[in-house]
Short mmCIF file of C-alpha atoms in Angstrom, two decimals:
data_model
loop_
_atom_site.label_atom_id
_atom_site.label_comp_id
_atom_site.label_asym_id
_atom_site.label_seq_id
_atom_site.Cartn_x
_atom_site.Cartn_y
_atom_site.Cartn_z
CA MET A 1 0.91 15.21 98.23
CA LYS A 2 3.09 12.87 96.16
CA ARG A 3 2.12 10.00 98.43
CA THR A 4 -1.60 10.75 97.89
CA ILE A 5 -1.17 10.89 94.11
CA SER A 6 0.79 7.64 94.22
CA MET A 7 -1.99 5.91 96.19
CA ILE A 8 -4.59 7.14 93.69
CA LEU A 9 -2.56 5.91 90.73
CA SER A 10 -2.10 2.53 92.44
CA ALA A 11 -5.83 2.21 93.00
CA VAL A 12 -6.63 3.12 89.40
CA THR A 13 -4.08 0.65 88.13
CA ALA A 14 -5.49 -2.13 90.28
CA LEU A 15 -9.02 -1.38 89.14
CA SER A 16 -7.89 -1.43 85.49
CA LEU A 17 -6.23 -4.81 85.96
CA ILE A 18 -9.38 -6.24 87.55
CA THR A 19 -11.56 -4.86 84.76
CA ALA A 20 -9.19 -6.29 82.13
CA ALA A 21 -9.20 -9.64 83.83
CA LYS A 22 -13.00 -9.74 83.85
CA ALA A 23 -13.12 -8.69 80.19
CA ALA A 24 -10.73 -11.48 79.28
CA ALA A 25 -12.78 -14.16 81.07
CA PRO A 26 -14.50 -16.57 78.69
CA VAL A 27 -18.21 -16.01 78.12
CA GLU A 28 -20.44 -19.00 78.88
CA TYR A 29 -23.39 -19.66 76.57
CA MET A 30 -26.49 -21.76 77.08
CA PRO A 31 -26.70 -25.09 75.20
CA GLY A 32 -27.41 -24.52 71.55
CA VAL A 33 -26.39 -20.85 71.71
CA THR A 34 -23.25 -19.65 69.95
CA LYS A 35 -21.16 -16.50 70.10
CA GLU A 36 -22.39 -15.53 66.63
CA MET A 37 -25.94 -15.40 67.90
CA SER A 38 -24.97 -12.47 70.13
CA ALA A 39 -24.62 -10.24 67.07
CA ALA A 40 -27.64 -8.66 65.40
CA ASP A 41 -26.30 -9.61 61.94
CA PHE A 42 -26.86 -13.29 62.71
CA TRP A 43 -30.59 -12.64 62.84
CA THR A 44 -30.92 -9.96 60.16
CA GLU A 45 -28.67 -11.06 57.31
CA ASP A 46 -31.10 -13.67 56.02
CA CYS A 47 -34.11 -11.33 56.14
CA SER A 48 -35.29 -10.63 52.63
CA GLY A 49 -37.68 -7.86 53.64
CA GLU A 50 -40.66 -9.98 52.61
CA ILE A 51 -43.83 -9.26 54.55
CA LEU A 52 -44.97 -12.55 56.06
CA ALA A 53 -48.31 -11.25 57.30
CA ALA A 54 -50.14 -7.94 56.90
CA PRO A 55 -51.65 -6.24 59.96
CA GLU A 56 -55.11 -7.48 58.98
CA GLU A 57 -53.86 -11.09 58.73
CA ILE A 58 -52.17 -10.83 62.13
CA ALA A 59 -55.44 -9.58 63.61
CA GLU A 60 -57.27 -12.57 62.11
CA ILE A 61 -54.66 -14.99 63.55
CA ASN A 62 -54.96 -13.42 66.99
CA ALA A 63 -58.78 -13.47 66.83
CA ALA A 64 -58.76 -17.15 65.89
CA ALA A 65 -56.47 -17.98 68.79
CA LEU A 66 -58.89 -16.35 71.24
CA VAL A 67 -61.73 -18.72 70.29
CA THR A 68 -59.67 -21.87 69.72
CA SER A 69 -60.28 -24.54 72.37
CA GLY A 70 -57.16 -25.41 74.34
CA SER A 71 -55.28 -22.23 73.39
CA ASN A 72 -55.56 -20.94 76.98
CA MET A 73 -56.43 -17.54 75.56
CA HIS A 74 -59.28 -15.38 76.89
CA ASP A 75 -61.58 -13.35 74.67
CA LEU A 76 -61.98 -10.68 77.37
CA ALA A 77 -64.39 -8.41 75.47
CA ASN A 78 -66.87 -11.20 74.73
CA ARG A 79 -67.01 -13.12 77.99
CA PRO A 80 -70.24 -13.20 80.07
CA ASP A 81 -70.78 -10.13 82.22
CA SER A 82 -71.74 -12.12 85.33
CA PHE A 83 -70.68 -15.27 87.13
CA ASN A 84 -71.40 -17.45 90.15
CA GLY A 85 -69.06 -16.21 92.87
CA GLU A 86 -69.72 -19.10 95.22
CA THR A 87 -68.89 -21.64 92.54
CA ARG A 88 -65.79 -19.69 91.61
CA ASN A 89 -64.66 -19.63 95.25
CA GLU A 90 -64.78 -23.41 95.35
CA SER A 91 -63.05 -23.78 92.02
CA LEU A 92 -60.26 -21.42 93.05
CA LYS A 93 -59.71 -23.22 96.32
CA LYS A 94 -59.63 -26.57 94.56
CA GLY A 95 -57.15 -25.32 92.00
CA ALA A 96 -54.96 -23.80 94.73
CA ALA A 97 -55.01 -27.06 96.66
CA GLU A 98 -53.86 -28.93 93.57
CA ASP A 99 -51.06 -26.43 93.01
CA ALA A 100 -50.07 -26.67 96.69
CA ALA A 101 -49.94 -30.47 96.50
CA TYR A 102 -47.58 -30.18 93.58
CA TYR A 103 -45.25 -27.75 95.34
CA LEU A 104 -45.29 -29.34 98.78
CA GLY A 105 -42.14 -31.11 99.88
CA TRP A 106 -39.60 -29.56 97.54
CA THR A 107 -40.13 -25.78 97.50
CA TYR A 108 -38.82 -23.10 99.81
CA GLY A 109 -39.91 -19.69 101.10
CA GLU A 110 -37.98 -16.50 101.45
CA THR A 111 -36.43 -17.63 104.76
CA GLY A 112 -34.87 -20.67 103.16
CA GLU A 113 -37.18 -23.06 104.99
CA LYS A 114 -39.28 -25.60 103.13
CA TYR A 115 -42.93 -24.78 102.77
CA THR A 116 -45.25 -26.84 104.93
CA GLN A 117 -48.86 -27.85 104.40
CA ALA A 118 -49.84 -25.20 106.94
CA ASP A 119 -48.16 -22.55 104.81
CA PHE A 120 -50.03 -23.60 101.72
CA ASP A 121 -53.29 -23.87 103.67
CA GLU A 122 -53.00 -20.15 104.36
CA PHE A 123 -52.61 -19.46 100.64
CA ILE A 124 -55.59 -21.67 99.82
CA ALA A 125 -57.83 -20.09 102.46
CA ASN A 126 -56.99 -16.64 101.09
CA CYS A 127 -58.45 -17.62 97.72
CA GLY A 128 -61.96 -17.54 99.17
CA ASP A 129 -63.84 -14.26 98.85
CA PRO A 130 -66.09 -14.03 101.99
CA THR A 131 -68.34 -11.54 100.19
CA ALA A 132 -68.94 -13.79 97.17
CA THR A 133 -72.56 -14.40 96.13
CA GLU A 134 -74.26 -16.68 93.69
CA ASN A 135 -74.74 -13.88 91.12
CA MET A 136 -71.87 -11.44 90.73
CA SER A 137 -70.98 -8.93 88.00
CA VAL A 138 -67.64 -8.98 86.29
CA ARG A 139 -65.59 -5.82 86.95
CA TRP A 140 -63.64 -4.22 84.15
CA GLY A 141 -60.06 -3.39 85.03
CA ILE A 142 -56.99 -1.73 83.54
CA ALA A 143 -53.48 -2.18 84.86
CA ALA A 144 -52.39 1.15 86.39
CA ASN A 145 -48.87 -0.11 87.14
CA ARG A 146 -46.49 -2.64 85.68
CA THR A 147 -47.39 -5.63 87.86
CA VAL A 148 -47.37 -9.41 88.23
CA LEU A 149 -50.02 -12.10 88.07
CA TYR A 150 -49.47 -14.64 90.82
CA THR A 151 -50.42 -18.30 91.26
CA PHE A 152 -51.55 -17.69 94.87
CA PRO A 153 -52.99 -14.46 96.30
CA CYS A 154 -49.70 -13.36 97.87
CA ASP A 155 -46.29 -12.13 96.73
CA LYS A 156 -44.34 -14.74 98.70
CA PRO A 157 -41.73 -16.46 96.56
CA ILE A 158 -41.77 -20.20 95.88
CA TYR A 159 -38.24 -21.39 95.20
CA ASP A 160 -37.02 -24.87 94.25
CA ASP A 161 -33.56 -23.92 95.56
CA PRO A 162 -33.13 -21.52 98.47
CA LYS A 163 -29.83 -20.38 96.94
CA ASP A 164 -31.35 -19.58 93.56
CA LEU A 165 -33.48 -16.53 94.11
CA ASP A 166 -33.92 -15.80 90.39
CA PHE A 167 -36.40 -18.57 89.78
CA ASP A 168 -39.76 -18.13 91.51
CA TYR A 169 -42.80 -20.34 90.80
CA ASN A 170 -45.40 -17.95 92.21
CA PRO A 171 -45.33 -15.27 89.46
CA LEU A 172 -47.09 -16.39 86.30
CA VAL A 173 -46.82 -13.48 83.85
CA GLY A 174 -46.16 -9.76 83.89
CA ILE A 175 -49.02 -7.34 83.25
CA ARG A 176 -48.21 -4.15 81.33
CA VAL A 177 -49.51 -0.70 82.06
CA ASN A 178 -52.88 -0.18 80.39
CA GLU A 179 -53.37 -3.90 79.81
CA PRO A 180 -57.05 -4.88 80.15
CA VAL A 181 -58.16 -7.47 82.69
CA LEU A 182 -61.43 -8.94 83.85
CA VAL A 183 -61.84 -8.83 87.61
CA PHE A 184 -63.80 -11.51 89.39
CA THR A 185 -63.54 -12.23 93.13
CA THR A 186 -61.25 -10.64 95.73
CA SER A 187 -58.96 -12.52 98.09
CA ALA A 188 -60.00 -12.93 101.72
CA ASP A 189 -57.43 -10.37 102.86
CA ARG A 190 -58.77 -7.93 100.22
CA LYS A 191 -55.27 -7.42 98.79
CA TYR A 192 -55.64 -9.28 95.51
CA TYR A 193 -58.09 -9.51 92.63
CA GLN A 194 -58.66 -12.77 90.81
CA VAL A 195 -58.33 -11.74 87.20
CA PHE A 196 -58.16 -12.90 83.61
CA THR A 197 -55.66 -11.36 81.21
CA SER A 198 -55.79 -12.28 77.53
CA CYS A 199 -53.48 -15.25 78.09
CA CYS A 200 -53.55 -16.17 81.78
CA SER A 201 -55.55 -16.14 85.02
CA GLY A 202 -54.33 -15.55 88.54
CA TRP A 203 -54.09 -13.02 91.32
CA ALA A 204 -53.09 -9.37 90.84
CA PRO A 205 -52.41 -6.78 93.59
CA VAL A 206 -55.50 -4.61 94.13
CA GLU A 207 -53.48 -1.37 94.08
CA ASP A 208 -52.19 -2.11 90.56
CA ILE A 209 -55.62 -2.50 88.94
CA ALA A 210 -57.89 0.47 88.18
CA LEU A 211 -61.57 -0.39 87.94
CA CYS A 212 -63.62 1.22 85.18
CA ARG A 213 -67.17 2.51 85.63
CA ASP A 214 -68.52 0.20 82.97
CA LYS A 215 -67.57 -1.93 79.98
CA GLU A 216 -67.73 1.03 77.58
CA GLU A 217 -65.15 3.00 79.57
CA TRP A 218 -63.01 -0.15 79.80
CA LEU A 219 -63.08 -0.70 76.06
CA SER A 220 -62.23 2.89 75.33
CA ALA A 221 -59.13 2.69 77.51
CA TRP A 222 -57.42 0.08 75.32
CA GLN A 223 -59.30 -0.38 72.04
CA ILE A 224 -57.77 2.78 70.59
CA PRO A 225 -58.06 3.36 66.79
#
């Protein structure tokens, strides 16, 4: 019994020493970041409480950004309701080919092997919707799950260092639950929608996007008074 207690106490003591050692280790900060910036007071002490912009002014700023050329924002509610699917197919493949040319030669997949042209050719081919027609209707979508918008219609990672798995070039932005999207074509494998969010375009997993019956239902899902 005493031996068991002694072993437990030894283990606890060792764990405490390891924890203390870790706590005493110096904290490394990114360039331009100081220890003081880790405290909330650094950011709040200079706040005077002055209102910089009222809700109505913020709404005006956001509305202006949507219609400003070069802002890369999308005015989802006021875009055309139809599009040329065949033209979009070609545009998506061309854009994917340009992205692939940029990534070829220095990026790696999940196995740690460098991507080849054949790998990217598969991604590019999957951008083409075989059911696309000249005149297609936009579909109105709402994110049903927290999801990701991808550069290519797949969830395969694109790493610049096979040992650094925290930096992946394929994901573009996150999409929040109930975020509105416009749905255009579907990938060749039927697993991804080509969509617009308010600030980006890319490929979202089909199972994460709920399609609305019409624009009115879509608007009512997120334009809530």
